[in-house]
Coordinates of C-alpha atoms in Angstrom, one line a residue:
M13 CA 89.0 144.6 52.8
E14 CA 92.5 143.9 51.4
F15 CA 92.8 147.5 50.4
L16 CA 91.8 148.6 54.0
W17 CA 94.5 146.3 55.4
F18 CA 97.0 147.8 52.9
L19 CA 96.1 151.3 54.3
F20 CA 96.4 150.0 57.8
A21 CA 99.9 148.6 57.2
L22 CA 100.9 151.7 55.4
G23 CA 99.8 153.8 58.4
L24 CA 101.7 151.6 60.8
I25 CA 104.9 151.7 58.6
F26 CA 104.7 155.5 58.5
A27 CA 104.3 155.5 62.3
A28 CA 107.3 153.2 62.8
L29 CA 109.6 154.9 60.3
G30 CA 108.5 158.5 61.0
P31 CA 111.1 158.9 63.8
W32 CA 113.8 157.7 61.4
L33 CA 112.8 160.4 58.9
W34 CA 112.7 163.1 61.6
R35 CA 116.1 162.2 63.0
R36 CA 117.6 161.9 59.5
R37 CA 116.4 165.5 58.8
G38 CA 117.9 166.6 62.1
G39 CA 121.5 165.6 61.2
S40 CA 123.9 162.8 60.8
G41 CA 123.6 161.7 64.4
G42 CA 120.3 160.0 64.0
I43 CA 119.4 156.6 62.5
R44 CA 119.5 156.8 58.8
L45 CA 116.9 155.1 56.5
A46 CA 118.4 152.3 54.3
E47 CA 117.2 151.0 51.0
P48 CA 115.7 147.4 51.1
G49 CA 118.4 144.9 50.4
T50 CA 121.3 147.0 51.6
P51 CA 123.4 145.8 54.5
D52 CA 121.9 148.5 56.8
A53 CA 118.2 147.6 56.0
A54 CA 116.1 146.1 58.8
D55 CA 115.8 142.4 58.0
P56 CA 113.7 139.9 60.0
L57 CA 115.9 137.1 58.6
A58 CA 118.9 138.6 60.4
Y59 CA 117.3 137.6 63.7
G60 CA 116.9 134.0 62.6
F61 CA 113.2 134.4 61.9
V62 CA 111.5 132.0 59.5
R63 CA 111.0 133.1 55.9
Q64 CA 107.4 134.1 55.1
E65 CA 106.8 131.2 52.7
L66 CA 107.8 128.7 55.3
L67 CA 105.5 129.9 58.1
D68 CA 103.1 127.2 59.3
V69 CA 99.6 128.4 59.0
R70 CA 98.0 125.3 60.6
M71 CA 98.8 125.9 64.2
P72 CA 99.6 128.8 66.6
G73 CA 102.7 127.0 68.0
P74 CA 104.7 123.8 67.8
D75 CA 103.1 120.4 68.3
Q76 CA 105.5 118.0 66.6
D77 CA 103.4 114.9 67.4
L78 CA 100.4 116.5 65.7
V79 CA 102.5 117.6 62.7
D80 CA 103.8 114.1 62.3
V81 CA 100.4 112.5 62.5
L82 CA 98.8 115.0 60.2
D83 CA 101.5 114.2 57.6
V84 CA 100.9 110.5 57.9
V85 CA 97.1 110.8 57.7
Q86 CA 97.2 113.2 54.7
R87 CA 99.8 111.1 52.9
T88 CA 98.3 107.6 53.5
R89 CA 94.6 108.6 53.9
D90 CA 94.5 106.3 57.0
W91 CA 92.8 107.8 60.0
R92 CA 94.2 105.4 62.6
A93 CA 97.2 107.5 63.5
A94 CA 94.8 110.4 64.3
S95 CA 92.6 108.2 66.4
Q96 CA 95.6 106.9 68.4
L97 CA 96.9 110.4 69.0
L98 CA 93.6 111.7 70.3
A99 CA 93.1 108.5 72.4
G100 CA 96.4 109.3 74.1
T101 CA 95.7 113.0 74.6
P102 CA 94.3 113.7 78.1
K103 CA 90.7 115.1 78.3
E104 CA 92.0 117.6 80.8
G105 CA 93.7 120.8 79.5
E106 CA 93.8 122.5 76.2
L107 CA 95.8 120.1 74.0
R108 CA 93.0 117.8 73.0
W109 CA 90.8 120.7 71.9
Q110 CA 93.6 122.1 69.7
R111 CA 94.3 118.8 68.1
V112 CA 90.6 118.2 67.4
Q113 CA 90.5 121.7 65.7
A114 CA 93.6 120.9 63.7
F115 CA 92.3 117.6 62.3
A116 CA 88.9 119.1 61.5
G117 CA 90.6 122.1 59.9
A118 CA 92.8 119.8 57.8
A119 CA 89.8 117.8 56.5
S120 CA 87.8 121.0 55.8
L121 CA 90.7 122.6 53.9
E122 CA 91.2 119.4 51.9
L123 CA 87.5 119.3 50.9
A124 CA 87.6 122.9 49.8
Q125 CA 90.7 122.2 47.7
Q126 CA 89.4 118.9 46.3
P127 CA 85.5 119.0 46.4
G128 CA 84.0 115.5 46.8
V129 CA 87.4 113.9 47.4
G130 CA 89.3 115.8 50.1
G131 CA 88.9 114.7 53.7
A132 CA 87.9 111.2 52.7
W133 CA 89.9 109.9 55.7
L134 CA 87.5 111.6 58.1
R135 CA 84.5 110.0 56.4
A136 CA 86.2 106.6 56.6
W137 CA 87.1 107.2 60.3
R138 CA 83.4 107.8 61.2
A139 CA 82.2 104.9 59.0
E140 CA 84.7 102.4 60.2
A141 CA 84.8 103.4 63.9
P142 CA 81.5 105.1 64.8
K143 CA 82.1 104.6 68.5
D144 CA 85.5 106.4 68.4
A145 CA 85.1 109.5 70.7
G146 CA 87.9 111.3 68.9
G147 CA 86.5 110.7 65.5
A148 CA 83.1 112.0 66.7
A149 CA 84.6 115.2 68.1
V150 CA 86.6 115.9 65.0
H151 CA 83.5 115.3 62.8
A152 CA 81.5 117.7 64.9
E153 CA 84.2 120.4 64.7
F154 CA 84.6 119.7 60.9
L155 CA 80.9 120.4 60.4
V156 CA 81.1 123.7 62.3
Q157 CA 84.1 124.8 60.2
Q158 CA 82.3 123.7 57.0
A159 CA 79.3 125.8 57.9
W160 CA 81.4 128.9 58.1
R161 CA 83.6 128.0 55.2
S162 CA 80.9 127.0 52.7
A163 CA 77.7 128.7 53.6
A164 CA 76.5 132.2 54.3
V165 CA 75.5 132.8 57.9
G166 CA 71.8 132.6 58.5
T167 CA 71.0 130.7 55.3
D168 CA 69.1 127.3 55.3
E169 CA 72.3 125.6 54.2
F170 CA 74.2 127.1 57.2
R171 CA 71.6 126.0 59.7
I172 CA 71.3 122.5 58.2
I173 CA 75.0 121.9 58.6
L174 CA 75.0 123.3 62.2
E175 CA 72.0 121.2 63.1
E176 CA 74.0 118.1 62.0
A177 CA 76.9 119.4 64.0
R178 CA 74.7 119.7 67.1
K179 CA 73.6 116.0 66.6
V180 CA 77.2 114.8 66.3
C181 CA 78.2 116.9 69.4
G182 CA 75.6 114.9 71.3
E183 CA 77.1 111.6 70.0
A184 CA 80.6 112.7 70.9
A185 CA 79.5 113.7 74.4
L186 CA 78.0 110.3 75.1
L187 CA 81.2 108.6 73.9
A188 CA 83.4 110.7 76.2
P189 CA 81.4 111.7 79.3
G190 CA 84.2 113.7 81.0
D191 CA 85.5 115.4 77.9
P192 CA 84.6 119.2 77.6
V193 CA 85.5 119.2 73.9
P194 CA 82.1 118.2 72.5
Y195 CA 80.5 121.0 74.5
I196 CA 83.1 123.5 73.4
V197 CA 82.2 122.6 69.8
Q198 CA 78.6 123.1 70.7
L199 CA 79.3 126.7 71.9
A200 CA 80.1 127.5 68.3
V201 CA 76.9 125.7 67.2
A202 CA 75.0 127.8 69.7
R203 CA 76.5 131.0 68.3
G204 CA 75.6 130.1 64.8
L205 CA 72.1 128.9 65.5
G206 CA 71.3 131.8 67.8
Y207 CA 70.7 130.1 71.1
G208 CA 69.0 132.3 73.7
H209 CA 71.0 133.3 76.7
E210 CA 69.4 130.7 79.0
E211 CA 70.0 127.8 76.5
F212 CA 73.6 129.0 75.9
D213 CA 74.2 129.0 79.7
Q214 CA 73.1 125.4 79.9
V215 CA 75.8 124.4 77.4
W216 CA 78.3 126.6 79.2
A217 CA 77.5 125.0 82.5
K218 CA 78.4 121.6 81.1
V219 CA 81.8 122.9 79.9
I220 CA 82.8 124.4 83.2
D221 CA 81.6 121.3 85.1
R222 CA 84.3 119.5 83.2
D223 CA 87.0 122.1 83.0
A224 CA 86.3 125.5 84.6
R225 CA 89.7 127.0 83.6
H226 CA 89.7 126.0 79.9
M227 CA 91.0 129.0 77.9
G228 CA 89.8 127.7 74.6
A229 CA 86.3 127.3 76.0
H230 CA 86.3 130.8 77.3
L231 CA 87.4 132.2 73.9
A232 CA 84.5 130.3 72.3
A233 CA 82.0 131.6 74.8
L234 CA 83.4 135.2 74.4
H235 CA 82.5 135.1 70.7
Y236 CA 78.9 134.4 71.7
W237 CA 78.7 137.4 74.1
C238 CA 80.2 139.9 71.6
E239 CA 78.2 142.7 70.1
K240 CA 78.3 141.2 66.6
W241 CA 76.6 138.0 67.8
H242 CA 74.3 137.6 70.7
G243 CA 75.6 140.0 73.4
S244 CA 77.1 143.4 73.6
R245 CA 80.4 145.1 74.3
E246 CA 79.4 145.4 77.9
E247 CA 78.4 141.8 78.3
A248 CA 81.6 140.6 76.6
N249 CA 83.8 142.8 78.8
R250 CA 81.9 141.6 81.9
F251 CA 82.4 138.0 80.9
A252 CA 86.1 138.5 80.2
T253 CA 86.9 140.6 83.3
A254 CA 85.0 138.2 85.6
A255 CA 87.0 135.2 84.2
A256 CA 90.3 137.1 84.5
A257 CA 89.5 138.1 88.1
R258 CA 89.0 134.6 89.3
A259 CA 91.9 133.2 87.3
P260 CA 94.4 131.3 89.4
Q261 CA 98.1 132.0 89.3
G262 CA 99.6 130.8 86.0
S263 CA 96.3 130.8 84.1
L264 CA 96.0 132.5 80.8
L265 CA 92.5 133.6 81.6
A266 CA 94.0 136.9 82.8
A267 CA 94.5 137.7 79.1
L268 CA 90.8 137.3 78.2
P269 CA 90.0 141.0 78.4
L270 CA 92.5 141.6 75.5
F271 CA 90.5 139.3 73.3
A272 CA 87.4 141.2 74.3
V273 CA 89.1 144.4 73.2
W274 CA 90.1 142.8 69.9
E275 CA 86.5 141.5 69.2
H276 CA 85.2 145.1 69.4
M277 CA 87.9 147.0 67.6
E278 CA 87.0 148.9 64.5
D279 CA 88.3 147.6 61.2
L280 CA 91.1 150.2 61.2
T281 CA 92.7 151.8 64.2
L282 CA 95.6 154.0 63.0
V283 CA 96.2 156.2 66.0
Q284 CA 98.6 155.3 68.7
S285 CA 96.5 157.0 71.3
F286 CA 93.9 154.1 71.0
Y287 CA 96.5 151.7 72.4
E288 CA 97.3 154.1 75.2
T289 CA 93.7 154.2 76.5
Q290 CA 93.1 152.8 80.0
V291 CA 91.0 149.9 78.7
V292 CA 93.5 148.8 76.1
S293 CA 96.5 149.4 78.3
T294 CA 95.0 147.5 81.2
A295 CA 94.1 144.6 78.9
M296 CA 97.6 144.5 77.5
E297 CA 99.2 144.5 80.9
G298 CA 96.9 141.7 82.0
A299 CA 97.9 139.6 78.9
L300 CA 101.7 140.3 79.5
Y301 CA 101.3 139.3 83.1
A302 CA 99.5 136.1 82.0
V303 CA 102.2 135.1 79.5
N304 CA 105.0 135.7 82.0
A305 CA 103.2 133.6 84.7
A306 CA 102.1 130.8 82.4
A307 CA 103.8 127.5 82.1
P308 CA 106.1 127.5 79.0
D309 CA 104.3 124.4 77.6
D310 CA 100.8 125.8 78.0
P311 CA 99.2 125.0 74.6
M312 CA 97.3 128.4 74.7
L313 CA 100.3 130.5 75.3
A314 CA 101.0 131.0 71.6
H315 CA 97.5 132.2 71.0
V316 CA 98.0 135.0 73.6
R317 CA 101.4 135.9 72.3
H318 CA 100.1 136.3 68.7
L319 CA 97.4 138.7 69.7
L320 CA 99.8 140.6 72.0
L321 CA 102.1 141.1 69.1
H322 CA 99.4 142.9 67.2
F323 CA 98.7 145.2 70.1
L324 CA 102.3 145.8 71.0
V325 CA 103.1 146.9 67.5
G326 CA 100.2 149.2 67.5
A327 CA 101.4 150.7 70.8
H328 CA 105.0 151.1 69.4
R329 CA 106.3 148.8 72.2
W330 CA 108.9 147.4 70.0
A331 CA 111.1 145.4 72.4
E332 CA 108.1 143.6 73.9
A333 CA 106.7 142.9 70.4
M334 CA 110.0 141.4 69.5
D335 CA 109.9 139.2 72.6
Q336 CA 106.6 137.7 71.4
I337 CA 108.1 137.0 67.9
V338 CA 111.0 135.2 69.5
H339 CA 108.5 132.8 71.1
V340 CA 106.0 132.3 68.3
D341 CA 107.9 132.7 65.0
G342 CA 107.4 129.9 62.6
H343 CA 103.7 129.4 63.3
V344 CA 100.8 131.8 62.4
G345 CA 97.7 129.7 62.9
A346 CA 96.1 132.1 65.4
L347 CA 94.2 135.4 65.8
P348 CA 94.5 137.9 64.3
W349 CA 96.3 136.5 61.3
T350 CA 93.9 133.7 60.5
L351 CA 91.1 136.2 59.8
Q352 CA 93.1 137.2 56.6
E353 CA 93.2 135.4 53.3
D354 CA 97.0 135.1 53.7
P355 CA 97.8 134.7 57.4
A356 CA 101.5 134.4 56.8
A357 CA 101.7 137.7 54.8
Q358 CA 99.7 139.6 57.5
Y359 CA 102.0 138.2 60.3
A360 CA 105.1 139.1 58.2
V361 CA 103.9 142.8 58.0
Y362 CA 103.7 143.1 61.7
R363 CA 107.0 141.2 62.2
A364 CA 108.7 143.6 59.8
L365 CA 107.2 146.6 61.6
A366 CA 108.4 145.3 65.0
V367 CA 112.0 144.8 63.6
A368 CA 112.0 148.3 62.0
G369 CA 110.7 149.9 65.2
Y370 CA 113.2 147.9 67.4
E371 CA 116.2 148.9 65.2
A372 CA 115.0 152.5 65.0
N373 CA 115.4 152.6 68.8
G374 CA 118.9 151.2 68.8
G375 CA 118.1 147.4 68.8
S376 CA 119.9 144.8 66.8
P377 CA 120.1 141.0 66.5
A378 CA 122.9 141.1 69.1
T379 CA 120.8 142.9 71.7
L380 CA 117.6 140.8 71.4
P381 CA 117.3 138.4 74.3
R382 CA 116.6 134.8 73.5

C-alpha cells in the first residue's frame, strides 16, 4: 500500500509541476523549476507552516484544554483531570465526542506501545470511579479502538472485544441519559458486529433523539451504510444527501456527501477529470459552502477542511487548497491522513503539492490571505 501511495504522490507531483516544465520549454517568460533548497524553490515553511516533525497527529484541530489535560494525565498517570474536563464539557455539540475519542485513542496507543502497562490510568479511572459517565464513555470508545487496532475484523477476538464495548456503552448511557456519545460509540460496535438495518436504525434513533445535527454521529453512521460494510454506494449517498438537504444554515452536514465520495473512491485516482465529475464537483462545492457558513469554533470544521484539502489538490484548485492549509496546519488527526501509517508525512505531501501548484500559478507567501 505504501508503494501505491508513492505512485499516487508521484502522479500528483507530475500533474502539479507539468505546467512548469511546459512553460520552461516555451521560453524564459514562464515559471522556471528550481532545485530543492535554492532560494526559488517552493517551500511550505516560507508560509509559516509547521515543520512535518512537529505536526500534531492526535487531533484534527486545536483544543488547548484537551492538550493540557492529556499532558497531565500521561505524565502523572492520574485520571482525575480527564474526568473533570469531560464533566465540564456540555453533552450538546461535538466537543464531548471528540474529547472522548482523544482520551480513548491516547490510552489505546499507550497500550500498543507498552503492552500490559500503557493506559493504566484508564483502568484506574474505571476501577476507582465506576459511576463516572465520562470514564465509561472513554472505556467504551477505547474498546472499539482496541478491536480495530489489535484484532482482525470478523475474528472471535474482534467480536469478544466489541461485545464488551457494547456492554460498556449500555453502562455509559445509563450514567448520562441525555448524552448521545454512548450511542455514537455503539454505531461503531454495530458496524463491527454486523447489526441488521433494523437493529442499526434503533441505535440511530437514540442518537438523533439526543442530537439530530451531530456531525460526528452522521460520519459514524455513514461508515455503516457504505458498500464495504453493510450498505451500498447508493445507500451511503442517499443517507449523506438527505442529511445535507435538511441541514440548517451553518451546519457542516452540508459537507457529508464529500465524505460519501471519499468512502467509495478507488485506492488510486490519478486523473484530474475524476475531480471534475458532477458528483465530485457538487460534493466539493457543498463542503466549501459548509465551511464558509460554519461557526469558526465548530469542533468539526477542521475535519471537513482536511478532507477538502485532499480533494482540492486533486482538482488542482491550488488557492482554495492553500486556504484550507492556513486554517488547519499544525494538526493532522483527521481523514484522510489518519488512514496512513505516518499521517504527518501524508499530509506534508499534499501540503507541498498545494504550495507548488499555488506558486506555479503566480502565488507567493505575500499573496496568501490569512
